[in-house]
Amino acid sequence: QLQLQESGPGLVKPSETLSLTCTVSGGSISSSSHYWGWIRQPPGKGLEWIASIYYSGSTYYNPSLKSRVTTSVDTSENEFSLKLSSVTAADTAVYYCARQRGPAEDFDHWGQGTLVTVSS
Amino acid sequence: QSVLTQPPSASGTPGQRVTISCSGGSFNIGSNTVNWYQQLPGTAPRLLIYSNYQRPSGVPDRFSGSKSGTSASLAISGLQSEDEADYYCAAWDDTLNGLYVFGTGTKVTVL
């Protein structure tokens, strides 16, 4: 079955760039209609959508984060990535990658999440 | 600052019916479908309801969703101890260039 796995540094210094990759297995990232998204959850708080990307490169960003977010897809590696620049302590969160059924649809498969702490 | 408002908590005894509300606006729930996610302690969210009332394969039929106007509800009938979790509503919001918004979340406690 479809599985998603986040990977990347667990500790990032303030003002630096957070970089995460989500590796998809059990299915193709190039499947038609599906988007691939990033969602985060600060410790003890709720969920916040960050961005979604289609395999062709079409993207949607949360307006509140858009100026700092870059996403990309590598179809040859069946993975997609997130970069968040100029991080602060407020960016400390568990970051999830997930499959989205369409550009405005639900997230039906999720990775287990990875905690990223912003601290010097 | 979510645009979808949920009660912070709800509770019930085993076997009871619990309902969680999700209040939005015309640009999100009022014009798009609603999804619900269950997050068990220490785990990733799981899709529980999509397109207002549809259940993914494997979700028990004691979970049901509904939508009316700019509000939605999730009902859990026959509450079980394993239902103790956080529940989030979510929907696409058409403001600005569009964004996917989650509700504030509701902690369900089984007494």
Short mmCIF file of C-alpha atoms in Angstrom, two decimals:
data_model
loop_
_atom_site.label_atom_id
_atom_site.label_comp_id
_atom_site.label_asym_id
_atom_site.label_seq_id
_atom_site.Cartn_x
_atom_site.Cartn_y
_atom_site.Cartn_z
CA GLN A 1 0.00 0.00 0.00
CA LEU A 2 0.99 3.62 -0.38
CA GLN A 3 3.51 4.84 2.17
CA LEU A 4 5.10 8.24 2.70
CA GLN A 5 8.23 8.90 4.75
CA GLU A 6 9.64 12.28 5.74
CA SER A 7 13.37 12.79 6.13
CA GLY A 8 15.63 15.68 7.00
CA PRO A 9 17.47 17.40 9.85
CA GLY A 10 15.73 17.44 13.19
CA LEU A 11 17.48 20.62 14.29
CA VAL A 12 17.79 23.85 12.32
CA LYS A 13 19.36 27.11 13.46
CA PRO A 14 17.35 30.35 13.46
CA SER A 15 17.51 32.28 10.17
CA GLU A 16 18.60 29.16 8.27
CA THR A 17 16.60 27.06 5.80
CA LEU A 18 14.61 23.99 6.81
CA SER A 19 14.77 21.24 4.19
CA LEU A 20 12.65 18.10 4.16
CA THR A 21 12.05 15.31 1.67
CA CYS A 22 9.11 12.94 1.43
CA THR A 23 9.75 9.59 -0.22
CA VAL A 24 6.72 7.84 -1.68
CA SER A 25 6.57 4.06 -1.96
CA GLY A 26 3.86 1.69 -3.09
CA GLY A 27 2.64 4.12 -5.73
CA SER A 28 3.79 6.65 -8.29
CA ILE A 29 4.16 10.32 -7.50
CA SER A 30 3.23 10.94 -11.13
CA SER A 31 -0.28 9.53 -10.76
CA SER A 32 -2.87 11.71 -12.39
CA SER A 33 -5.03 14.01 -10.24
CA HIS A 34 -3.10 13.53 -7.01
CA TYR A 35 -1.28 16.39 -5.38
CA TRP A 36 1.36 16.01 -2.68
CA GLY A 37 1.29 18.22 0.36
CA TRP A 38 3.04 19.42 3.48
CA ILE A 39 1.27 20.05 6.77
CA ARG A 40 2.81 21.01 10.10
CA GLN A 41 1.78 20.89 13.74
CA PRO A 42 3.57 22.90 16.45
CA PRO A 43 3.89 21.01 19.74
CA GLY A 44 0.53 20.89 21.48
CA LYS A 45 -1.21 22.88 18.75
CA GLY A 46 -3.35 22.32 15.69
CA LEU A 47 -2.65 21.50 12.05
CA GLU A 48 -1.50 24.04 9.47
CA TRP A 49 -1.36 23.39 5.72
CA ILE A 50 1.87 24.64 4.15
CA ALA A 51 1.77 23.78 0.45
CA SER A 52 0.72 21.28 -2.20
CA ILE A 53 2.46 20.34 -5.43
CA TYR A 54 1.52 18.34 -8.54
CA TYR A 55 4.08 16.14 -10.28
CA SER A 56 4.20 18.61 -13.15
CA GLY A 57 5.32 21.32 -10.74
CA SER A 58 2.03 23.17 -10.29
CA THR A 59 1.87 24.42 -6.73
CA TYR A 60 -0.43 25.95 -4.12
CA TYR A 61 1.01 27.73 -1.09
CA ASN A 62 -0.42 28.93 2.18
CA PRO A 63 -0.38 32.73 1.70
CA SER A 64 0.98 33.24 5.20
CA LEU A 65 4.09 31.18 4.37
CA LYS A 66 4.38 31.68 0.63
CA SER A 67 7.27 34.13 0.75
CA ARG A 68 9.45 31.59 2.58
CA VAL A 69 8.36 28.29 1.01
CA THR A 70 9.71 26.39 -1.98
CA THR A 71 8.51 22.97 -3.05
CA SER A 72 9.75 20.60 -5.75
CA VAL A 73 9.11 17.14 -7.15
CA ASP A 74 11.63 14.54 -8.31
CA THR A 75 9.69 11.99 -10.31
CA SER A 76 12.78 9.86 -10.95
CA GLU A 77 13.23 9.37 -7.21
CA ASN A 78 9.48 9.34 -6.49
CA GLU A 79 9.88 12.05 -3.88
CA PHE A 80 8.98 15.64 -3.21
CA SER A 81 10.62 18.27 -1.07
CA LEU A 82 9.99 21.32 1.09
CA LYS A 83 12.26 24.24 1.84
CA LEU A 84 11.30 26.87 4.41
CA SER A 85 13.68 29.79 4.67
CA SER A 86 14.50 32.24 7.46
CA VAL A 87 13.14 29.97 10.16
CA THR A 88 12.41 31.08 13.71
CA ALA A 89 11.37 29.24 16.86
CA ALA A 90 7.76 29.60 15.66
CA ASP A 91 8.57 27.13 12.87
CA THR A 92 9.30 24.37 15.38
CA ALA A 93 6.77 21.66 14.60
CA VAL A 94 6.10 18.13 13.47
CA TYR A 95 6.10 18.26 9.68
CA TYR A 96 3.92 15.79 7.80
CA CYS A 97 3.85 14.95 4.12
CA ALA A 98 0.65 13.60 2.66
CA ARG A 99 -1.11 12.69 -0.58
CA GLN A 100 -3.94 14.96 -1.62
CA ARG A 101 -6.71 13.68 -3.87
CA GLY A 102 -6.87 16.92 -5.81
CA PRO A 103 -5.85 20.57 -5.51
CA ALA A 104 -8.67 21.36 -3.09
CA GLU A 105 -9.42 17.91 -1.76
CA ASP A 106 -8.67 15.80 1.28
CA PHE A 107 -5.36 14.28 2.36
CA ASP A 108 -5.92 10.53 2.29
CA HIS A 109 -2.46 9.15 3.06
CA TRP A 110 -0.02 10.64 5.56
CA GLY A 111 3.58 10.12 6.56
CA GLN A 112 4.39 9.50 10.21
CA GLY A 113 5.76 13.03 10.63
CA THR A 114 9.14 14.38 11.63
CA LEU A 115 9.88 16.85 14.42
CA VAL A 116 11.95 19.84 13.38
CA THR A 117 13.23 22.06 16.15
CA VAL A 118 14.54 25.55 15.44
CA SER A 119 17.18 26.43 17.99
CA SER A 120 20.72 27.72 18.15
CA GLN B 1 -5.68 31.60 13.55
CA SER B 2 -8.01 29.09 11.92
CA VAL B 3 -11.14 30.21 10.12
CA LEU B 4 -12.90 26.98 11.07
CA THR B 5 -14.07 26.95 14.68
CA GLN B 6 -14.56 23.80 16.73
CA PRO B 7 -15.32 23.30 20.43
CA PRO B 8 -12.06 22.56 22.27
CA SER B 9 -13.44 19.46 23.94
CA ALA B 10 -16.22 16.91 23.94
CA SER B 11 -16.81 13.81 26.02
CA GLY B 12 -19.09 10.86 26.52
CA THR B 13 -19.35 7.47 28.10
CA PRO B 14 -18.89 4.26 26.12
CA GLY B 15 -21.86 3.64 23.87
CA GLN B 16 -23.01 7.25 23.84
CA ARG B 17 -23.30 9.51 20.81
CA VAL B 18 -20.97 12.49 20.58
CA THR B 19 -21.28 15.31 18.07
CA ILE B 20 -18.56 17.81 17.11
CA SER B 21 -19.41 21.02 15.30
CA CYS B 22 -17.31 22.95 12.80
CA SER B 23 -18.28 26.52 11.99
CA GLY B 24 -16.91 28.30 8.95
CA GLY B 25 -17.94 30.82 6.34
CA SER B 26 -19.16 31.27 2.81
CA PHE B 27 -15.70 30.98 1.26
CA ASN B 28 -14.83 27.64 2.86
CA ILE B 29 -17.56 25.33 4.16
CA GLY B 30 -20.21 27.34 2.36
CA SER B 31 -18.71 26.64 -1.05
CA ASN B 32 -16.51 23.56 -0.66
CA THR B 33 -16.69 20.07 0.80
CA VAL B 34 -15.66 19.28 4.35
CA ASN B 35 -13.21 16.65 5.52
CA TRP B 36 -12.61 15.28 9.00
CA TYR B 37 -9.40 13.85 10.43
CA GLN B 38 -8.77 11.78 13.55
CA GLN B 39 -5.45 12.10 15.35
CA LEU B 40 -4.75 9.49 18.00
CA PRO B 41 -2.17 10.49 20.63
CA GLY B 42 1.34 10.56 19.22
CA THR B 43 0.31 9.59 15.71
CA ALA B 44 -0.26 11.23 12.35
CA PRO B 45 -3.75 12.39 11.40
CA ARG B 46 -5.98 9.89 9.61
CA LEU B 47 -8.70 10.78 7.11
CA LEU B 48 -12.03 9.95 8.69
CA ILE B 49 -14.64 11.63 6.48
CA TYR B 50 -14.27 13.23 3.04
CA SER B 51 -16.66 15.11 0.78
CA ASN B 52 -18.89 15.99 3.74
CA TYR B 53 -20.08 12.48 4.58
CA GLN B 54 -18.07 9.85 2.69
CA ARG B 55 -16.08 7.31 4.70
CA PRO B 56 -12.76 5.91 3.41
CA SER B 57 -12.39 2.16 3.38
CA GLY B 58 -11.77 0.86 6.90
CA VAL B 59 -13.53 3.65 8.79
CA PRO B 60 -16.34 2.26 10.93
CA ASP B 61 -19.86 3.37 10.04
CA ARG B 62 -20.38 4.75 13.54
CA PHE B 63 -18.53 7.81 12.26
CA SER B 64 -20.76 10.07 10.18
CA GLY B 65 -20.46 13.55 8.74
CA SER B 66 -22.93 16.18 7.63
CA LYS B 67 -22.92 19.73 6.33
CA SER B 68 -25.48 22.52 6.28
CA GLY B 69 -24.72 25.98 4.98
CA THR B 70 -21.50 27.20 6.54
CA SER B 71 -21.34 24.56 9.27
CA ALA B 72 -20.52 20.88 9.46
CA SER B 73 -20.73 18.16 12.06
CA LEU B 74 -19.06 14.90 12.90
CA ALA B 75 -21.02 12.36 14.90
CA ILE B 76 -19.60 9.37 16.70
CA SER B 77 -22.27 6.89 17.68
CA GLY B 78 -21.58 3.99 20.00
CA LEU B 79 -18.53 5.75 21.44
CA GLN B 80 -15.60 3.45 22.16
CA SER B 81 -12.46 3.93 24.24
CA GLU B 82 -10.30 3.84 21.12
CA ASP B 83 -12.14 6.91 19.82
CA GLU B 84 -10.36 9.09 22.37
CA ALA B 85 -8.42 11.42 20.08
CA ASP B 86 -8.24 14.87 18.55
CA TYR B 87 -10.58 15.54 15.66
CA TYR B 88 -10.10 18.24 13.01
CA CYS B 89 -12.44 19.49 10.33
CA ALA B 90 -10.93 20.94 7.17
CA ALA B 91 -11.97 22.52 3.89
CA TRP B 92 -10.62 24.49 0.97
CA ASP B 93 -10.96 28.25 1.38
CA ASP B 94 -11.45 30.33 -1.74
CA THR B 95 -10.09 33.60 -0.36
CA LEU B 96 -6.85 35.06 -1.70
CA ASN B 97 -5.41 32.43 -4.07
CA GLY B 98 -7.00 29.61 -2.10
CA LEU B 99 -5.75 27.63 0.82
CA TYR B 100 -6.59 24.47 2.71
CA VAL B 101 -7.72 25.28 6.23
CA PHE B 102 -8.01 23.08 9.28
CA GLY B 103 -10.36 23.60 12.19
CA THR B 104 -9.15 24.45 15.66
CA GLY B 105 -9.50 20.84 16.76
CA THR B 106 -11.64 19.02 19.33
CA LYS B 107 -10.31 16.68 21.98
CA VAL B 108 -12.75 13.81 22.55
CA THR B 109 -12.52 12.12 25.92
CA VAL B 110 -14.18 8.81 26.70
CA LEU B 111 -15.26 8.91 30.32
#
